[in-house]
């Protein structure tokens, strides 16, 4: 195992249905359809392969393949467990997973969320090296009625699983929607103490970014197009950016790794962390993302350690959990000294 693999890692931005590996997709296909998928179908429907030049809009189409496979409780539970296992194998010690509760032909939204939460609870016993939290998502493209229903459901479930549900995510294709319409809906969760991890500045719209800051997002998902006074505000108020390098390059919201905004954020000492977004769709891992980060922007081993240690502070974990993560991290640093 190399340094990046061995490093205890913190993942704060991972969508469940975007985090299915090839083997998990095949297994889900067998579970649902009783046979393996054709490989090319698998690749072209779900993964973004090297050299593909897709727009953000086209990238959103990719999730349909996974959504079809996880539309029943059995396959959804299987997928959730596989994602947690894959992060644990990559030595992720703390994971905040996101997913949008969906009503399908086979289950209600309540069943969807309960399945994910129960699977997380069980996985905590089977994969004890990774602590898992859930940030249920609002998918902007599904409209206000869905958003309202999802917040009500999340508040209900929060009472049953307060140790797992720690916040909410706003994501999905943003086209033709306004954040201000979702703000009052999300406010209901905010006042109940749920943290907010909003996709923010994923496309150029300074006014919307400012509205999200006024609303009070606790972290910034991507933040690709944040500049000027908004950038200053983020720095002054120490709002962490969740940077997803490969995701942004493959969705063409940044030209190349070299052009990624992580570079300027790191240099200007913003609060920033590295995440995968959708490791299945983008064919990556958190270890790979940290390796790319180190190699592209010249971060030393010490810098990478600092980056991960800082990330503990950006989690929505309790103070006791943060202390435990720091302890694990210190143990790892000691093993480096000994070698
Ligand atoms: P799910 O919520 O578990 O179904 O995960 C997949 C969903 O996450 C997609 O359908 C999108 O709504 C959302 N998503 C994944 N990546 C992104 C992103 O980069 N921007 C916005 N939304 C995203
Ligand atoms: Zn995302």
Coordinates of N, CA and C in Angstrom, one line a residue, residues 153-276:
X153 N -39.9 14.5 5.7 CA -39.4 13.1 5.9 C -38.1 13.1 6.7
X154 N -37.2 13.9 6.3 CA -35.9 13.9 7.0 C -36.0 14.4 8.4
X155 N -36.9 15.3 8.7 CA -37.1 15.7 10.1 C -37.7 14.6 10.9
X156 N -38.6 13.9 10.3 CA -39.2 12.7 11.0 C -38.1 11.7 11.3
X157 N -37.3 11.4 10.3 CA -36.3 10.3 10.4 C -35.1 10.8 11.4
X158 N -34.9 12.1 11.4 CA -33.9 12.6 12.3 C -34.1 12.3 13.7
X159 N -35.4 12.2 14.1 CA -35.8 11.9 15.5 C -35.4 10.4 15.8
X160 N -35.5 9.6 14.7 CA -35.2 8.2 14.9 C -33.7 7.8 14.8
X161 N -33.0 8.6 14.0 CA -31.6 8.3 13.7 C -30.7 9.6 13.9
X162 N -30.8 10.2 15.1 CA -30.1 11.5 15.3 C -28.6 11.3 15.3
X163 N -28.1 10.0 15.5 CA -26.7 9.8 15.4 C -26.2 9.6 14.0
X164 N -27.1 9.5 13.1 CA -26.6 9.3 11.7 C -26.9 10.5 10.8
X165 N -28.2 11.0 10.9 CA -28.5 12.1 10.0 C -27.9 13.4 10.7
X166 N -27.0 14.0 10.0 CA -26.3 15.2 10.6 C -26.6 16.5 9.8
X167 N -27.1 16.4 8.6 CA -27.3 17.6 7.8 C -28.1 17.3 6.5
X168 N -28.1 18.3 5.6 CA -28.8 18.1 4.4 C -27.9 18.6 3.2
X169 N -28.2 18.1 2.1 CA -27.5 18.5 0.8 C -28.5 19.0 -0.1
X170 N -28.1 20.1 -0.9 CA -28.9 20.5 -2.0 C -28.1 20.2 -3.3
X171 N -28.6 19.4 -4.2 CA -27.8 19.0 -5.4 C -28.7 18.9 -6.5
X172 N -28.3 18.1 -7.5 CA -29.1 17.9 -8.7 C -28.9 18.9 -9.8
X173 N -29.4 18.7 -11.0 CA -29.2 19.6 -12.1 C -30.0 20.9 -11.7
X174 N -29.3 22.0 -11.7 CA -29.9 23.3 -11.2 C -30.7 24.0 -12.2
X175 N -30.7 23.6 -13.5 CA -31.2 24.4 -14.6 C -32.7 24.7 -14.4
X176 N -33.0 26.0 -14.5 CA -34.4 26.5 -14.4 C -35.0 26.5 -13.0
X177 N -34.1 26.4 -12.0 CA -34.6 26.5 -10.6 C -33.9 27.7 -9.9
X178 N -34.5 28.2 -8.8 CA -33.9 29.3 -8.1 C -33.6 28.9 -6.7
X179 N -32.5 29.1 -6.1 CA -32.2 28.7 -4.7 C -33.2 29.3 -3.8
X180 N -33.6 30.6 -4.0 CA -34.4 31.3 -3.1 C -35.7 30.5 -2.8
X181 N -36.2 29.8 -3.9 CA -37.4 29.0 -3.7 C -37.2 27.8 -2.7
X182 N -36.0 27.3 -2.7 CA -35.7 26.2 -1.8 C -35.3 26.6 -0.4
X183 N -34.9 27.9 -0.2 CA -34.3 28.4 1.0 C -35.3 28.2 2.2
X184 N -36.6 28.6 1.9 CA -37.6 28.5 3.0 C -37.9 27.1 3.4
X185 N -37.8 26.2 2.4 CA -38.0 24.8 2.7 C -36.9 24.2 3.6
X186 N -35.6 24.5 3.1 CA -34.5 24.0 3.9 C -34.3 24.7 5.3
X187 N -34.9 25.9 5.4 CA -34.8 26.6 6.7 C -35.4 25.7 7.8
X188 N -36.5 25.0 7.4 CA -37.2 24.1 8.4 C -36.2 23.1 9.0
X189 N -35.3 22.6 8.2 CA -34.3 21.7 8.7 C -33.2 22.4 9.5
X190 N -32.8 23.5 9.0 CA -31.7 24.3 9.6 C -32.1 24.7 11.1
X191 N -33.3 25.1 11.2 CA -33.7 25.5 12.6 C -33.8 24.3 13.6
X192 N -33.9 23.2 13.0 CA -33.9 22.0 13.8 C -32.5 21.4 14.1
X193 N -31.5 22.2 13.7 CA -30.1 21.9 14.0 C -29.4 21.1 13.0
X194 N -30.0 20.9 11.8 CA -29.3 20.1 10.8 C -28.3 21.1 10.0
X195 N -27.2 20.6 9.7 CA -26.2 21.4 9.0 C -26.5 21.4 7.5
X196 N -25.9 22.3 6.8 CA -26.2 22.5 5.4 C -24.9 22.4 4.6
X197 N -25.0 21.4 3.6 CA -23.9 21.3 2.7 C -24.5 21.5 1.3
X198 N -24.5 22.7 0.9 CA -25.2 23.0 -0.4 C -24.2 23.0 -1.6
X199 N -24.6 22.4 -2.7 CA -23.9 22.6 -4.0 C -24.0 24.1 -4.3
X200 N -22.9 24.7 -4.4 CA -22.9 26.2 -4.4 C -21.8 26.7 -5.4
X201 N -22.2 27.5 -6.3 CA -21.2 28.1 -7.3 C -20.7 27.0 -8.2
X202 N -21.6 26.0 -8.5 CA -21.2 25.0 -9.5 C -21.3 25.5 -10.9
X203 N -22.1 26.6 -11.1 CA -22.2 27.3 -12.3 C -22.2 28.8 -12.0
X204 N -21.9 29.7 -13.0 CA -21.7 31.1 -12.7 C -23.0 31.8 -12.3
X205 N -23.1 32.2 -11.0 CA -24.3 32.9 -10.6 C -24.0 33.6 -9.2
X206 N -23.3 34.7 -9.3 CA -22.9 35.4 -8.0 C -24.0 35.7 -7.1
X207 N -25.2 36.0 -7.6 CA -26.3 36.3 -6.8 C -26.8 35.1 -6.0
X208 N -26.8 34.0 -6.7 CA -27.2 32.8 -6.0 C -26.2 32.4 -4.9
X209 N -25.0 32.5 -5.2 CA -23.9 32.2 -4.2 C -24.2 33.1 -2.9
X210 N -24.4 34.3 -3.2 CA -24.6 35.3 -2.1 C -25.9 34.9 -1.3
X211 N -26.9 34.5 -2.0 CA -28.1 34.0 -1.3 C -27.8 32.8 -0.4
X212 N -27.0 31.9 -0.9 CA -26.7 30.7 -0.1 C -25.8 31.1 1.1
X213 N -25.0 32.1 0.9 CA -24.2 32.6 2.1 C -25.1 33.2 3.1
X214 N -26.0 34.0 2.6 CA -26.9 34.7 3.6 C -27.8 33.7 4.3
X215 N -28.2 32.6 3.6 CA -29.0 31.6 4.2 C -28.1 30.9 5.3
X216 N -26.8 30.7 5.0 CA -25.9 30.1 5.9 C -25.6 28.7 5.6
X217 N -24.8 28.5 4.5 CA -24.4 27.1 4.2 C -23.1 26.8 5.1
X218 N -23.1 25.6 5.6 CA -21.9 25.3 6.5 C -20.7 24.9 5.7
X219 N -21.0 24.3 4.5 CA -19.8 24.0 3.6 C -20.3 24.3 2.2
X220 N -19.3 24.5 1.3 CA -19.6 24.8 -0.1 C -19.3 23.6 -1.0
X221 N -20.3 23.1 -1.7 CA -20.1 21.9 -2.6 C -19.5 22.5 -3.9
X222 N -18.3 22.2 -4.2 CA -17.6 22.6 -5.4 C -17.1 24.0 -5.3
X223 N -18.0 25.0 -5.4 CA -17.6 26.4 -5.3 C -16.7 26.8 -6.5
X224 N -16.9 26.2 -7.7 CA -16.1 26.4 -8.9 C -16.1 27.9 -9.3
X225 N -17.3 28.5 -9.3 CA -17.4 29.8 -9.9 C -17.7 30.9 -8.8
X226 N -16.9 30.8 -7.7 CA -17.0 31.8 -6.6 C -15.8 32.7 -6.7
X227 N -16.1 34.0 -6.8 CA -15.0 34.9 -6.9 C -15.4 36.2 -6.2
X228 N -14.5 37.2 -6.3 CA -14.8 38.6 -5.9 C -15.2 38.6 -4.4
X229 N -16.3 39.4 -4.1 CA -16.7 39.6 -2.7 C -17.2 38.3 -2.1
X230 N -17.8 37.4 -2.9 CA -18.2 36.2 -2.3 C -17.0 35.3 -1.8
X231 N -16.0 35.4 -2.6 CA -14.8 34.6 -2.2 C -14.2 35.2 -0.9
X232 N -14.2 36.5 -0.8 CA -13.7 37.1 0.4 C -14.6 36.7 1.6
X233 N -15.9 36.7 1.4 CA -16.9 36.4 2.4 C -16.6 34.9 2.9
X234 N -16.4 34.0 2.0 CA -16.1 32.6 2.3 C -14.9 32.5 3.2
X235 N -13.9 33.3 2.9 CA -12.6 33.3 3.6 C -12.8 33.8 5.0
X236 N -13.4 35.0 5.1 CA -13.6 35.7 6.4 C -14.4 34.8 7.3
X237 N -15.4 34.1 6.7 CA -16.3 33.3 7.5 C -15.9 31.9 7.6
X238 N -14.8 31.6 7.1 CA -14.1 30.3 7.1 C -15.1 29.1 6.7
X239 N -15.7 29.3 5.6 CA -16.7 28.3 5.0 C -15.8 27.4 4.2
X240 N -15.8 26.1 4.5 CA -14.9 25.2 3.8 C -15.5 24.8 2.4
X241 N -14.6 24.7 1.4 CA -14.9 24.3 0.1 C -14.6 22.8 -0.1
X242 N -15.6 22.1 -0.6 CA -15.4 20.6 -0.9 C -15.0 20.5 -2.4
X243 N -13.7 20.3 -2.6 CA -13.2 20.3 -4.0 C -13.2 18.8 -4.5
X244 N -13.8 18.6 -5.7 CA -13.8 17.3 -6.3 C -13.1 17.4 -7.6
X245 N -11.9 17.1 -7.6 CA -11.0 17.4 -8.8 C -11.5 16.7 -10.1
X246 N -11.5 15.4 -10.0 CA -11.8 14.6 -11.2 C -13.2 14.9 -11.7
X247 N -14.1 15.0 -10.7 CA -15.5 15.3 -11.1 C -15.6 16.5 -11.9
X248 N -15.0 17.6 -11.5 CA -15.0 18.8 -12.2 C -14.4 18.8 -13.5
X249 N -13.3 18.1 -13.6 CA -12.6 18.0 -14.9 C -13.4 17.1 -15.9
X250 N -14.0 16.0 -15.4 CA -14.7 15.2 -16.3 C -16.1 15.8 -16.7
X251 N -16.6 16.6 -15.9 CA -17.9 17.3 -16.2 C -17.6 18.6 -17.0
X252 N -16.4 18.9 -17.2 CA -15.9 20.1 -18.0 C -16.3 21.4 -17.3
X253 N -16.5 21.4 -16.0 CA -16.7 22.7 -15.3 C -15.4 23.4 -15.0
X254 N -14.3 22.6 -15.0 CA -12.9 23.2 -15.1 C -12.2 22.6 -16.2
X255 N -11.2 23.3 -16.8 CA -10.6 22.9 -18.0 C -9.7 21.7 -17.8
X256 N -8.9 21.7 -16.7 CA -7.9 20.7 -16.4 C -7.6 20.7 -14.9
X257 N -6.9 19.7 -14.5 CA -6.5 19.6 -13.0 C -5.7 20.9 -12.7
X258 N -4.8 21.3 -13.6 CA -4.0 22.4 -13.4 C -4.8 23.7 -13.2
X259 N -5.9 23.8 -13.9 CA -6.8 25.0 -13.8 C -7.8 24.9 -12.6
X260 N -7.8 23.8 -11.9 CA -8.8 23.7 -10.8 C -8.7 24.8 -9.8
X261 N -9.8 25.2 -9.2 CA -9.8 26.3 -8.2 C -9.1 25.9 -6.9
X262 N -8.9 24.6 -6.7 CA -8.3 24.1 -5.5 C -6.9 24.9 -5.4
X263 N -6.3 25.0 -6.5 CA -4.9 25.6 -6.5 C -4.9 27.0 -5.8
X264 N -5.8 27.9 -6.3 CA -5.8 29.2 -5.7 C -6.4 29.2 -4.3
X265 N -7.3 28.3 -4.0 CA -7.9 28.3 -2.6 C -6.8 27.8 -1.6
X266 N -6.0 26.8 -2.0 CA -5.0 26.3 -1.1 C -3.9 27.4 -0.9
X267 N -3.5 28.1 -2.0 CA -2.5 29.1 -1.9 C -2.9 30.2 -1.0
X268 N -4.2 30.6 -1.1 CA -4.8 31.7 -0.3 C -5.2 31.3 1.1
X269 N -4.9 30.1 1.4 CA -5.2 29.5 2.8 C -6.7 29.6 3.1
X270 N -7.6 29.3 2.1 CA -9.0 29.1 2.4 C -9.2 27.7 3.1
X271 N -10.3 27.5 3.7 CA -10.7 26.2 4.3 C -11.1 25.4 3.1
X272 N -10.4 24.2 2.9 CA -10.6 23.4 1.7 C -10.4 22.0 2.0
X273 N -11.2 21.1 1.4 CA -10.9 19.7 1.5 C -11.1 19.0 0.2
X274 N -10.6 17.8 0.1 CA -10.7 17.0 -1.2 C -11.7 15.9 -1.0
X275 N -12.6 15.8 -2.0 CA -13.7 14.8 -2.0 C -13.8 14.1 -3.4
X276 N -14.6 13.0 -3.4 CA -14.7 12.3 -4.7 C -16.0 12.7 -5.5

